[in-house]
Short mmCIF file of C-alpha atoms and ligand atoms in Angstrom, two decimals:
data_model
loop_
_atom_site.label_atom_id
_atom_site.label_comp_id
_atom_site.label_asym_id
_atom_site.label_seq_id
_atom_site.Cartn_x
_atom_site.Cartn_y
_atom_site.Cartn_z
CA UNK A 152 49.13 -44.11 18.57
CA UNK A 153 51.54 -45.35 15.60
CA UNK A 154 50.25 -43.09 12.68
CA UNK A 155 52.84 -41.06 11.20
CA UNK A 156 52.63 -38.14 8.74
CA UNK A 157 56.04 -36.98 6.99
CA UNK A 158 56.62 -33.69 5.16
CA UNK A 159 58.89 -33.20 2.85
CA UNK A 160 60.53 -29.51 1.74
CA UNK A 161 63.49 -29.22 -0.96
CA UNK A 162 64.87 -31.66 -3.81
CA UNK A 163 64.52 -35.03 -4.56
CA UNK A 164 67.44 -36.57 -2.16
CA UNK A 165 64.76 -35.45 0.39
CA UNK A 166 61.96 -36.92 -0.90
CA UNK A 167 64.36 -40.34 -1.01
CA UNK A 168 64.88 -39.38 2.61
CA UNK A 169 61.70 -39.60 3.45
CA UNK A 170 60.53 -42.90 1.50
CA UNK A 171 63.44 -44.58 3.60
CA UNK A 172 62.15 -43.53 6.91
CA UNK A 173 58.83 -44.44 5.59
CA UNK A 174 59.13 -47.60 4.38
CA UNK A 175 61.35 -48.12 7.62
CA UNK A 176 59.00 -46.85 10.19
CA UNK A 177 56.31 -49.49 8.38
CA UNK A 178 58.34 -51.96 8.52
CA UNK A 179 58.29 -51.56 12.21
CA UNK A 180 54.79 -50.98 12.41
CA UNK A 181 54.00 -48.06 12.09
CA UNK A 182 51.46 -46.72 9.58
CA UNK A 183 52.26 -43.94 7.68
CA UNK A 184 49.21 -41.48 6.53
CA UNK A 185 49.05 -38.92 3.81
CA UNK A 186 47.21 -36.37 6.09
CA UNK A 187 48.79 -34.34 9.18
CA UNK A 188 45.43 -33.84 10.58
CA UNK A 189 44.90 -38.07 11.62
CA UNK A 190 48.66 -38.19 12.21
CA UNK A 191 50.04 -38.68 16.18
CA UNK A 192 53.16 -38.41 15.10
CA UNK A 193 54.15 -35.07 12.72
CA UNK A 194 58.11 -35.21 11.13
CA UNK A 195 59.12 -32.48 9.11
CA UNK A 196 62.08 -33.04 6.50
CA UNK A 197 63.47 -30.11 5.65
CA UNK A 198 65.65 -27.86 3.80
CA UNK A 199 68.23 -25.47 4.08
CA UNK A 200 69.40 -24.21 0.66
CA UNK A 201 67.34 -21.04 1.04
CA UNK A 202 65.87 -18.84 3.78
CA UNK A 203 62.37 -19.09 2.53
CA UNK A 204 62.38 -23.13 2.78
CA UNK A 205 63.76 -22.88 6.44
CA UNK A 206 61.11 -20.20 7.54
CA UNK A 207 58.12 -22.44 6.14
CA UNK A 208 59.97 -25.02 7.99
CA UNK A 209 59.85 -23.47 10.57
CA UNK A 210 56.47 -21.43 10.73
CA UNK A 211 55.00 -25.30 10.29
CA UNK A 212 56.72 -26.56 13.27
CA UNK A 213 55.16 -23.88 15.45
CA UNK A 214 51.63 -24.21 14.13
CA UNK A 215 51.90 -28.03 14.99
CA UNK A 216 53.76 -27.59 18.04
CA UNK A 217 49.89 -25.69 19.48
CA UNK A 218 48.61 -28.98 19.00
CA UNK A 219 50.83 -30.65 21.85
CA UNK A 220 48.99 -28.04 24.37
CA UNK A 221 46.29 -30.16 23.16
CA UNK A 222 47.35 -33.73 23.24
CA UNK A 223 50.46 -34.45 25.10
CA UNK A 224 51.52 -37.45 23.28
CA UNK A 225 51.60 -35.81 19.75
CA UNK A 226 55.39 -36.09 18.61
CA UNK A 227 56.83 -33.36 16.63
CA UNK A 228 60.53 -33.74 14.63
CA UNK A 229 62.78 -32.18 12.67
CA UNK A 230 64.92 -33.99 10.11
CA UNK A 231 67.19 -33.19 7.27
CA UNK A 232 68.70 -30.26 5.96
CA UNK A 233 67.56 -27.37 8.75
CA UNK A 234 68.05 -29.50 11.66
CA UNK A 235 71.79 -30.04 10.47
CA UNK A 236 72.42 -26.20 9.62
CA UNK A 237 70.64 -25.25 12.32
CA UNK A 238 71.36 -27.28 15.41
CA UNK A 239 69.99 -27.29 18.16
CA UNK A 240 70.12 -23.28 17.97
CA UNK A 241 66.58 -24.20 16.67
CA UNK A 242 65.22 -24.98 19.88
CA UNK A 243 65.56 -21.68 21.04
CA UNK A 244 62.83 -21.03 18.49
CA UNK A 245 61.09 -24.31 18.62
CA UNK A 246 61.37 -25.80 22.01
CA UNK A 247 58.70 -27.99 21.71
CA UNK A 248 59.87 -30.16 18.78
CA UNK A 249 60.97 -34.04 20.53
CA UNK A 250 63.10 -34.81 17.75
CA UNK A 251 65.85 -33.22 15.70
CA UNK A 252 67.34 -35.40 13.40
CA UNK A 253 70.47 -34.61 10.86
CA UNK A 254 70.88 -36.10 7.28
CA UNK A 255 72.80 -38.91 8.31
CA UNK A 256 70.76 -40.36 10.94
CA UNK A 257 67.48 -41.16 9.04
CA UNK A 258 67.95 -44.90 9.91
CA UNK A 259 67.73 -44.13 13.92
CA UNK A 260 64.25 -42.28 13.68
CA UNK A 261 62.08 -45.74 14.29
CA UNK A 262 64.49 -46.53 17.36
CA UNK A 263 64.13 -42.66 18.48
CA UNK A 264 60.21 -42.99 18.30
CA UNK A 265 60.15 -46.11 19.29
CA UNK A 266 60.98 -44.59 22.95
CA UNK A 267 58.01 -42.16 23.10
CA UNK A 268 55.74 -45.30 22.32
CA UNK A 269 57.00 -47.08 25.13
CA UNK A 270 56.59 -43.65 27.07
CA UNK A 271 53.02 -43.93 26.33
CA UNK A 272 52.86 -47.55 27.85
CA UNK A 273 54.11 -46.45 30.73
CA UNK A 274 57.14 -48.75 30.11
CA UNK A 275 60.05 -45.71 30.05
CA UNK A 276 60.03 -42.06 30.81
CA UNK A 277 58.82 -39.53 28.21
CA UNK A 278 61.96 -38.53 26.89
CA UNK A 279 62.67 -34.43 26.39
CA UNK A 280 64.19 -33.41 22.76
CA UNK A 281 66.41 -36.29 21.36
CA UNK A 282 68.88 -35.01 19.24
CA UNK A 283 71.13 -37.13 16.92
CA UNK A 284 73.13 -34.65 14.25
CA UNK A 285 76.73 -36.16 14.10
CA UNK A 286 77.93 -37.71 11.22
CA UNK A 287 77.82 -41.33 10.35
CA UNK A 288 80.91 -43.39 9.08
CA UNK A 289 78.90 -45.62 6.06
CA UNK A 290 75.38 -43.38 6.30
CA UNK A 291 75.79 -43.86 2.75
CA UNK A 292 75.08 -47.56 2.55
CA UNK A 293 72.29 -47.12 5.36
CA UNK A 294 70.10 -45.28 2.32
CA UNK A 295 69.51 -48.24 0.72
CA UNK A 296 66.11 -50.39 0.98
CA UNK A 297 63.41 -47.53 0.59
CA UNK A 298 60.42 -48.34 -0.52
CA UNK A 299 59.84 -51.53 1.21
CA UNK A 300 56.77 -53.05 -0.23
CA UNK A 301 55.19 -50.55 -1.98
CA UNK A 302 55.54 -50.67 -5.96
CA UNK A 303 56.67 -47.64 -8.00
CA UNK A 304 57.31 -47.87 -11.78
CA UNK A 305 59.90 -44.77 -11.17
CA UNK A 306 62.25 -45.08 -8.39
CA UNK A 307 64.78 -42.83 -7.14
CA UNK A 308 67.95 -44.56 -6.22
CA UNK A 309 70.70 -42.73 -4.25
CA UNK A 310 74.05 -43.48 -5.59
CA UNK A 311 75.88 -40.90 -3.26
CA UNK A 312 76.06 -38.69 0.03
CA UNK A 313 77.55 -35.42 -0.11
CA UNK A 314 79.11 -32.33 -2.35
CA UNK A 315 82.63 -31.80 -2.42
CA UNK A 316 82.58 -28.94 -4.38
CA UNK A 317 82.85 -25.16 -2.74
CA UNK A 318 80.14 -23.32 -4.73
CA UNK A 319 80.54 -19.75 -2.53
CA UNK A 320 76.47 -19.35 -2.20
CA UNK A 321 76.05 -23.17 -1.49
CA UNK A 322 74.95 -24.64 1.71
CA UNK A 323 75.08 -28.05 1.09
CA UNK A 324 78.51 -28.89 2.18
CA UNK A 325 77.63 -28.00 5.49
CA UNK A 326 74.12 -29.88 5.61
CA UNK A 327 75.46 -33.12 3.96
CA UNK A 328 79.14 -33.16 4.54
CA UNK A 329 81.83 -34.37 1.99
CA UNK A 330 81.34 -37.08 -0.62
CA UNK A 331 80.60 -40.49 0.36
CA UNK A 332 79.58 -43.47 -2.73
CA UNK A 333 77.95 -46.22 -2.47
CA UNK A 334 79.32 -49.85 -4.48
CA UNK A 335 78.33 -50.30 -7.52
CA UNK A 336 77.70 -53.61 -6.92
CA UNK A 337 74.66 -52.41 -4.04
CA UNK A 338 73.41 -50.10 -6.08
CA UNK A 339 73.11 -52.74 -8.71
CA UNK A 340 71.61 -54.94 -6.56
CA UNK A 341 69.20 -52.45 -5.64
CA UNK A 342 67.95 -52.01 -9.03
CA UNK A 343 67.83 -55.69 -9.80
CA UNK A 344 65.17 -55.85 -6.18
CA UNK A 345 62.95 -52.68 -7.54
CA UNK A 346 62.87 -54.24 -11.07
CA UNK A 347 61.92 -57.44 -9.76
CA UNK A 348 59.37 -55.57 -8.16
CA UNK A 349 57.56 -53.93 -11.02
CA UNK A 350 59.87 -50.82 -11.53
CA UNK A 351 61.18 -50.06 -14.74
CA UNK A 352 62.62 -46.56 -14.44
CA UNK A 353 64.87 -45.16 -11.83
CA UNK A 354 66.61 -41.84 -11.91
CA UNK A 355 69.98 -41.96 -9.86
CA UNK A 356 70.66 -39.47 -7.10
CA UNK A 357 73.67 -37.21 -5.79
CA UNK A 358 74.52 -33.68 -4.98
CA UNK A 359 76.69 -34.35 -8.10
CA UNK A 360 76.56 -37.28 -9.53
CA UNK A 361 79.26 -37.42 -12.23
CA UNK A 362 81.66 -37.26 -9.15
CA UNK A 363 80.45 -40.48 -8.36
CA UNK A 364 83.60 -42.44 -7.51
CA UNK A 365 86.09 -40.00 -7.94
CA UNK A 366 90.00 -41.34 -6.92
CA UNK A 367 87.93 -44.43 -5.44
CA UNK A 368 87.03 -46.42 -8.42
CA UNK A 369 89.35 -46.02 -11.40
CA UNK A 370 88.63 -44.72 -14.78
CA UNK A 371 88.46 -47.69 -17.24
CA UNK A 372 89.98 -47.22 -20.57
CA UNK A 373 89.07 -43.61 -20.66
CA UNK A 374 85.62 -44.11 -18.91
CA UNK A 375 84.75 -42.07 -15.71
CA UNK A 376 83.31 -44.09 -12.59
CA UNK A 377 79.87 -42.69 -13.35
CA UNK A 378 79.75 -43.91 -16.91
CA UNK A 379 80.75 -47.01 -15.85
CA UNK A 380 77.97 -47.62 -13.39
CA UNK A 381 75.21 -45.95 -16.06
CA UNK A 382 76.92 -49.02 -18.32
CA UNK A 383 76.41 -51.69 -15.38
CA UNK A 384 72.87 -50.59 -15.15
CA UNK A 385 71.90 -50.37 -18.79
CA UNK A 386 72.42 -53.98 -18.22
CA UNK A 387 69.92 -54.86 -16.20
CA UNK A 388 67.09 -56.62 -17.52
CA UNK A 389 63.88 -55.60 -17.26
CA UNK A 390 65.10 -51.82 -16.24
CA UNK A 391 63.77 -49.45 -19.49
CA UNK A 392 64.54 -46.21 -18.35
CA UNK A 393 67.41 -44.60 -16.54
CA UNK A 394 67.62 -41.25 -15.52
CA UNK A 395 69.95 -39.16 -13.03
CA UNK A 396 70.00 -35.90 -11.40
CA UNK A 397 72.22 -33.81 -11.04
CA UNK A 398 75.23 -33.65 -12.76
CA UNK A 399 77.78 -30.74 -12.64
CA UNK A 400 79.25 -29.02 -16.04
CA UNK A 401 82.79 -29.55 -14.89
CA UNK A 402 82.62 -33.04 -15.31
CA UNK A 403 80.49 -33.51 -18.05
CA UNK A 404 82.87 -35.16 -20.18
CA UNK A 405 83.25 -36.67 -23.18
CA UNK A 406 82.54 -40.49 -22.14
CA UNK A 407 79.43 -38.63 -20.44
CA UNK A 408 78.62 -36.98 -23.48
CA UNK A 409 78.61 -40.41 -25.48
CA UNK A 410 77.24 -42.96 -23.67
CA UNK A 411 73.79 -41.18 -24.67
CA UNK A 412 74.65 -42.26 -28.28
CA UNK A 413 75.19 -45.86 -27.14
CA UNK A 414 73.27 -46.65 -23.89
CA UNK A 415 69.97 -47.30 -24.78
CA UNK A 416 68.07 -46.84 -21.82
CA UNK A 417 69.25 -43.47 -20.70
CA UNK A 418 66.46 -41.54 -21.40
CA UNK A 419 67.70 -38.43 -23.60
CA UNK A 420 66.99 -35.54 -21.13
CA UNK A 421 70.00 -33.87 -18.85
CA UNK A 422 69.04 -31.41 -16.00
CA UNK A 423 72.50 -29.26 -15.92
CA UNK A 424 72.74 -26.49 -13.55
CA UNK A 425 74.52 -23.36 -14.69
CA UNK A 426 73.48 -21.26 -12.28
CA UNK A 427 75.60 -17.89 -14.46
CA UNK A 428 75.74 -17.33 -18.23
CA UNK A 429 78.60 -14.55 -16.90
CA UNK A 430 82.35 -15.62 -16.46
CA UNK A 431 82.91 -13.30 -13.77
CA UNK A 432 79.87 -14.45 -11.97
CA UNK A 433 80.73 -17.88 -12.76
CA UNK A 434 84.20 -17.10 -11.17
CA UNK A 435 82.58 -15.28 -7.84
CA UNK A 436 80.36 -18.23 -7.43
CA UNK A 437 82.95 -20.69 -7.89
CA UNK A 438 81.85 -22.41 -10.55
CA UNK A 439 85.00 -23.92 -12.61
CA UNK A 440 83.93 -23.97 -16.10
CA UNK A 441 83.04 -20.72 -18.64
CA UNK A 442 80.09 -19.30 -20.33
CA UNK A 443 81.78 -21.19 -23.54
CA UNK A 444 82.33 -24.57 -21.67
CA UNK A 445 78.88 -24.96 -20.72
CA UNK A 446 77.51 -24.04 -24.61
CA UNK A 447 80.25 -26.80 -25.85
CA UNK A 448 79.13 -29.34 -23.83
CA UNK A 449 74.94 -28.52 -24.80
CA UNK A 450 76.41 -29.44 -28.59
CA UNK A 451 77.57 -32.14 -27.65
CA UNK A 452 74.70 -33.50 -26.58
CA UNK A 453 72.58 -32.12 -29.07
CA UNK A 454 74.77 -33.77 -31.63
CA UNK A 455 74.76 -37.16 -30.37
CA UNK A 456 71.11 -36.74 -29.34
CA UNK A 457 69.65 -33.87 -31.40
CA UNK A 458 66.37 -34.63 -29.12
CA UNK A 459 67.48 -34.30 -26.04
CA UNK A 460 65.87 -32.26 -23.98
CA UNK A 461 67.52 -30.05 -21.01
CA UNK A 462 66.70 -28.64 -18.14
CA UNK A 463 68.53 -26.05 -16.04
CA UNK A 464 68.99 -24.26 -12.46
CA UNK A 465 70.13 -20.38 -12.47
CA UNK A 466 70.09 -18.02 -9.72
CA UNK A 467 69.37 -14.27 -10.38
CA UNK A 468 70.76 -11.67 -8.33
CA UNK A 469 74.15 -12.84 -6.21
CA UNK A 470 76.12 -10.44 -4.66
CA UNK A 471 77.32 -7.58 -7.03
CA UNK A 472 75.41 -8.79 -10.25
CA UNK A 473 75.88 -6.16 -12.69
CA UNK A 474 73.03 -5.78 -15.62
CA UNK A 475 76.34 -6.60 -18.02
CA UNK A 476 76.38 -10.08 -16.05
CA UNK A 477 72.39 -10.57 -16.13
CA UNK A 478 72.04 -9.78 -19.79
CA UNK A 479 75.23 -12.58 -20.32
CA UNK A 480 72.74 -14.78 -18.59
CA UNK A 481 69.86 -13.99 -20.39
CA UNK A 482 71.63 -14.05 -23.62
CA UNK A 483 72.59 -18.09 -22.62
CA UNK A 484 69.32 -18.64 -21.20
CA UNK A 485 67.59 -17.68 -24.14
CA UNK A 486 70.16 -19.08 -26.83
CA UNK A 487 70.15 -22.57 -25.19
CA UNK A 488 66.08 -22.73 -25.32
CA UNK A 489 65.80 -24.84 -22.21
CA UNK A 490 62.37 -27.75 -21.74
CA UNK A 491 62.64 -26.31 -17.95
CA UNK A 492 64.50 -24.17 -15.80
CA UNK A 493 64.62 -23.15 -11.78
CA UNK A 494 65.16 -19.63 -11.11
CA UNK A 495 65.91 -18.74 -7.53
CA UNK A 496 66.58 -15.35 -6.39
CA UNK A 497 70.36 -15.59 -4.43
CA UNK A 498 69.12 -16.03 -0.42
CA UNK A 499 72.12 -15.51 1.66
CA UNK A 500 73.28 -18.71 3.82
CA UNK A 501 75.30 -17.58 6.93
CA UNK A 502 78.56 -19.82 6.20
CA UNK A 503 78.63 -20.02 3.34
CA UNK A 504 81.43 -17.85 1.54
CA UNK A 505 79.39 -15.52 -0.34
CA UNK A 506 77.71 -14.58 2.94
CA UNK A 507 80.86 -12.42 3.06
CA UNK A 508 80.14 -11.15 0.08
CA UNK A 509 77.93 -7.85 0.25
CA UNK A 510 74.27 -8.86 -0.70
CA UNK A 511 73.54 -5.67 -2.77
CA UNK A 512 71.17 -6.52 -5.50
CA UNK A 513 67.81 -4.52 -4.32
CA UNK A 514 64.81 -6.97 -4.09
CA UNK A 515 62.99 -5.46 -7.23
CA UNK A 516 65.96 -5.68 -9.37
CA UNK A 517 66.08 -9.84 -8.35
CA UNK A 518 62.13 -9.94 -8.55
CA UNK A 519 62.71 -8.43 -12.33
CA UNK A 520 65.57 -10.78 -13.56
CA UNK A 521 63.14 -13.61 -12.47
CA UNK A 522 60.38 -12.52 -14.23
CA UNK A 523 62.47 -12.21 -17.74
CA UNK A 524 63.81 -15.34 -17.22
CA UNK A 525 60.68 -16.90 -16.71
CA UNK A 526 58.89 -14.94 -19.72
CA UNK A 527 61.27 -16.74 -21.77
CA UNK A 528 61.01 -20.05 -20.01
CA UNK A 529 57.56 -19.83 -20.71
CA UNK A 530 58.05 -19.25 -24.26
CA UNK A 531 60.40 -21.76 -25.20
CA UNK A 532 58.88 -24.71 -22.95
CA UNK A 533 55.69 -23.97 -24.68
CA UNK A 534 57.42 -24.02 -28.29
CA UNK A 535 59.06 -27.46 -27.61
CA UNK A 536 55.76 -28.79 -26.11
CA UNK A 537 53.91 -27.43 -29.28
CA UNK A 538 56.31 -28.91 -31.59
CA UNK A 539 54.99 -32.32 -30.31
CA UNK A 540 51.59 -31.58 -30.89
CA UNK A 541 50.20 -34.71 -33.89
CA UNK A 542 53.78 -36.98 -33.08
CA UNK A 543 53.88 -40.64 -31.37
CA UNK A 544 55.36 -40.84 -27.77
CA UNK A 545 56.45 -43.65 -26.16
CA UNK A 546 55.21 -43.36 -22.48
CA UNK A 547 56.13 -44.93 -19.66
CA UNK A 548 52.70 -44.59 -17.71
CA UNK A 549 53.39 -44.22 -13.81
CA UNK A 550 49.74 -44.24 -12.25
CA UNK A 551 46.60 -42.60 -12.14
CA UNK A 552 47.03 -38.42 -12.40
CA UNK A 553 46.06 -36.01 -9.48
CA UNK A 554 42.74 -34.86 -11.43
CA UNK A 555 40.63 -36.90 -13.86
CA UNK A 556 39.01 -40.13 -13.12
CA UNK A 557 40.56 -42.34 -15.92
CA UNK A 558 43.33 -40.41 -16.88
CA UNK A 559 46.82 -41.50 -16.51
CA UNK A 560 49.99 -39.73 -15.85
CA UNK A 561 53.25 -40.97 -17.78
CA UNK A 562 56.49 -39.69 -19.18
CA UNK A 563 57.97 -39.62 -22.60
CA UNK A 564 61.45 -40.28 -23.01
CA UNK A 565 62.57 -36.39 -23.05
CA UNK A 566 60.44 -36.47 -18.90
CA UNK A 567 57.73 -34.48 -20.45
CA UNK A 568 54.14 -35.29 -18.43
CA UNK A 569 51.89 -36.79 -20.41
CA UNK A 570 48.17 -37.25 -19.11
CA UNK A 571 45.81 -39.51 -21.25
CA UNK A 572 42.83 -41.86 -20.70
CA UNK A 573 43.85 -45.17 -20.30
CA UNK A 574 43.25 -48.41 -17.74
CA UNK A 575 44.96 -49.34 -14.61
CA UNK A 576 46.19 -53.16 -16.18
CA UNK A 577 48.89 -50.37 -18.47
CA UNK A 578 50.23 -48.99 -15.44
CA UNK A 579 54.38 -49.77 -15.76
CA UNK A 580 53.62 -50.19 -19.52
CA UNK A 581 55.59 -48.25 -22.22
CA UNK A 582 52.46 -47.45 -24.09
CA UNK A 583 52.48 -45.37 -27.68
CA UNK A 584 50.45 -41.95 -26.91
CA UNK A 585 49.34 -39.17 -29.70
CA UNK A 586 49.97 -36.16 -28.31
CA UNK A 587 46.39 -33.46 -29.35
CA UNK A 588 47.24 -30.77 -26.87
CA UNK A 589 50.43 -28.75 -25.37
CA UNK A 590 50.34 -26.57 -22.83
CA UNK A 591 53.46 -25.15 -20.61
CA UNK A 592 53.73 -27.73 -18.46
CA UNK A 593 51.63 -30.54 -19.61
CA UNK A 594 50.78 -32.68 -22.90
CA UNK A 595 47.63 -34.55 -23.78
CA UNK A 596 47.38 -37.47 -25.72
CA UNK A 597 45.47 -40.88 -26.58
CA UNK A 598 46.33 -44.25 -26.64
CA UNK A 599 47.38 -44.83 -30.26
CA UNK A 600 46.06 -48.24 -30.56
CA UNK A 601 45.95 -48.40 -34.31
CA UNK A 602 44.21 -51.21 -35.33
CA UNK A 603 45.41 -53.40 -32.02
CA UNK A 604 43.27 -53.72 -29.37
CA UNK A 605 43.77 -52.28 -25.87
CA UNK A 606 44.63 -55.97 -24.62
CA UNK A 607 47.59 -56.69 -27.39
CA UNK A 608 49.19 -52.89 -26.92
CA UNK A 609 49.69 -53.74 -23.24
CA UNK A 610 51.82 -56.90 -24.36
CA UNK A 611 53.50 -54.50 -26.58
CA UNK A 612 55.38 -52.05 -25.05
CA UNK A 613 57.67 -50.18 -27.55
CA UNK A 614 60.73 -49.04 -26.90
CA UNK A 615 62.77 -45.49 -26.82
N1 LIG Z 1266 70.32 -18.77 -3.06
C1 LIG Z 1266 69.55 -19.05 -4.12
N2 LIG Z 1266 69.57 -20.21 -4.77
C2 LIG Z 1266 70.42 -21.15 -4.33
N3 LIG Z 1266 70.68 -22.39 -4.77
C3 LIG Z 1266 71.63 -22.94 -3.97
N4 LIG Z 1266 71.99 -22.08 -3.02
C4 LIG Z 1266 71.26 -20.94 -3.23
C5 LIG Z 1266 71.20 -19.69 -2.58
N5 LIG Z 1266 71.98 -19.40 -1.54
C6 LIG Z 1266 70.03 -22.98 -5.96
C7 LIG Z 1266 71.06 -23.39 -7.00
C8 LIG Z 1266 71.05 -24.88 -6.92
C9 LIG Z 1266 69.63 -25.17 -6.51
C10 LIG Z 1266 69.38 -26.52 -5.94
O1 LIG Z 1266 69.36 -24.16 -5.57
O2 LIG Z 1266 70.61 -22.96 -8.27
O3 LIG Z 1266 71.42 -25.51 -8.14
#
């Protein structure tokens, strides 16, 4: 019994999470398999930042905890987000689970199964629930080698632990602690492995990544830590793309701003949380920047890179929301004319600050601020898809998509998805597409091969 099956709730850093335990728990052979129902060995990686996450979390863990009454020496585990808020509180619910892990013990999960293996040789005790939830001094530089052997064209790379910032509805601070960075030089070095490798796009990852370095690493004639490193990496040969998520609008400064006029490999396309188009909200959430601030720094962009394409989170319905403050949001919302957005409805977080706060908008009233913010997120994502409709893309093709035999899934510079027919020798290939179709969420193109044949365009990958 060695196969695993991981799970994976929440945001990206999570997913990361889970590719390092992954490739870890391989390299100590284990074999990891995309289906629960051949797996001996269930871990759940979860997520705290709203209720609804933690009770599918948790509604999971108790389905698969029926199968122990079955078969003893099926391991269940918690990791991540909800084990840390939770602690071991969530036993009392789920006193089955044998492991419950927090976010900066990832790296002692082989070890921790290791034991029930050796339970099942008879050579040790079965252990009851191991529990490993303090903090780590250096966690951050444990994050590093995730994807062992396997190839991806697009890799994540974690640059950072941790938020520092005090957003009042937030729970991260408490699930991954304060700010921790990694060097620049093993982040580097990171890049320079997965490139050698066959990658050629990563996107950088952090709670907030333009903090990266802050009163650590000084600024550099004017240019913030962050910048720097995007500059270090631009260098890197072989790397095309470079992406990162997320930043915050407080420190999206002017070096920020213009490096996408001179780095030539970040890919023009900024996911910028908001979260308020409404000072006062802004102010009760605790988010230090205005209404105004946040529409400066979107002309910024758009006037170094009048392509760029951005993407947004916003959160409808936080304590005492007036229809004054919703309509300032939907007034930015719909001004901006965002590629994507998230829309969550405010979940209260016991400890967080604005737990305090009185959560009084009625259900309906969030369920109805959603729905116009997505009628016009619909709208405007299908208008900027449309607008592509005839023009030349340069995509970066990842693999084969989910549905289609044939068809291939890849990304234009803006992180549209772009499906079109192509062969498995262009995978990792920037490859010009046509783009026939648009529809909310997806574009459709062909190989534009004009006049070249399918062999030469594959030794001809064009640029941004
Ligand atoms: N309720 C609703 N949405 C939240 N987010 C964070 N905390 C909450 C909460 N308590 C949203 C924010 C954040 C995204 C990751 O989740 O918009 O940017």
């Amino acid at each position: 019994m060695n196969r695993v099956y991981i799970k994976t709730y929440g945001c990206q850093m999570n997913e990361r999470d889970s590719e390092a335990v992954a490739a870890q728990l391989r390299a100590r052979g284990y074999s990891v398999v995309e289906n629960e129902h051949v797996a001996d060995i269930v871990l759940l990686n979860t997520c705290a930042v709203r209720d609804q996450a933690e009770q599918k979390a948790i509604g999971k863990s108790g389905y698969l905890a029926k199968r122990k009454r079955n078969n003893p020496d099926f391991v269940l585990g918690v990791m991540g987000c909800m084990a840390q808020n939770r602690g071991t509180a969530l036993l009392e619910k789920l006193p089955d689970l044998d492991l419950l892990v927090g976010t900066q013990k990832f790296h002692r999960v082989p070890q921790m199964l290791d034991q029930f293996i050796q339970s099942q040789k008879g050579l040790g005790p079965r252990p009851s629930t191991l529990v490993d939830l303090d903090a780590e001094e250096g966690s951050e530089e444990t994050i590093r080698e995730h994807l062992g052997d396997k190839q991806a064209v697009s890799a994540f790379v974690s640059i950072m632990q941790g938020c520092n910032m005090h957003c009042t509805f937030c729970i991260v601070p408490k699930t991954r602690g304060p700010e921790r960075y990694r060097s620049m030089d093993s982040i580097c070095e990171e890049i320079e492995e997965l490139v050698a490798n066959g990658t050629r796009e990563v996107t950088l990852l952090g709670q907030i990544v333009n903090s990266y370095g802050m009163r650590q690493i000084p600024y550099k004639n004017g240019i913030s830590p962050f910048v720097q490193l995007l500059e270090r990496i631009n260098a890197i040969e072989g790397l095309e793309r470079i992406r990162y998520t997320s930043p915050h609008p407080r420190g999206f400064q002017k070096d920020l701003v213009e490096a996408y006029g001179r780095l030539e490999k970040l890919m023009p396309y900024v996911h910028l949380p908001v979260q308020s188009g409404s000072d006062s909200m802004l102010k009760r959430m605790r988010r230090p920047y205005t209404r105004r601030r946040f529409l400066e720094i979107v002309d910024q962009l758009r006037a170094v890179q009048p392509e760029i394409a951005l993407s947004t989170d916003i959160i409808v319905g936080f304590p005492g929301e007036t229809g004054e403050e919703f309509e300032d949001t939907r007034s930015l919302f719909e001004e901006v004319g965002f590629d994507m957005a998230f829309i969550f409805k405010y979940s209260e977080r016991s400890g967080t600050k604005s737990a305090e706060m009185d959560d009084d908008v009625p259900p309906e009233v969030k369920d109805e601020r959603n729905k116009i913010l997505l009628d016009i997120l619909g709208e405007s994502s299908l208008r900027r898809n449309e607008a592509l409709v005839g023009s030349m893309q340069p995509v970066l093709l990842e693999g084969p998509a989910r549905k289609g035999k044939g068809i291939f899934m890849g990304r234009n510079p803006a992180n549209r998805k772009i499906l079109v027919p192509a062969s498995p020798r262009l995978v990792g290939q920037t490859v010009p597409v046509r783009i026939l179709e648009a529809t909310v969420s997806v574009l459709n193109g062909e190989l534009c091969l004009s006049g070249i044949d399918e062999e030469e365009t594959a030794v001809l990958p064009v640029s941004k």
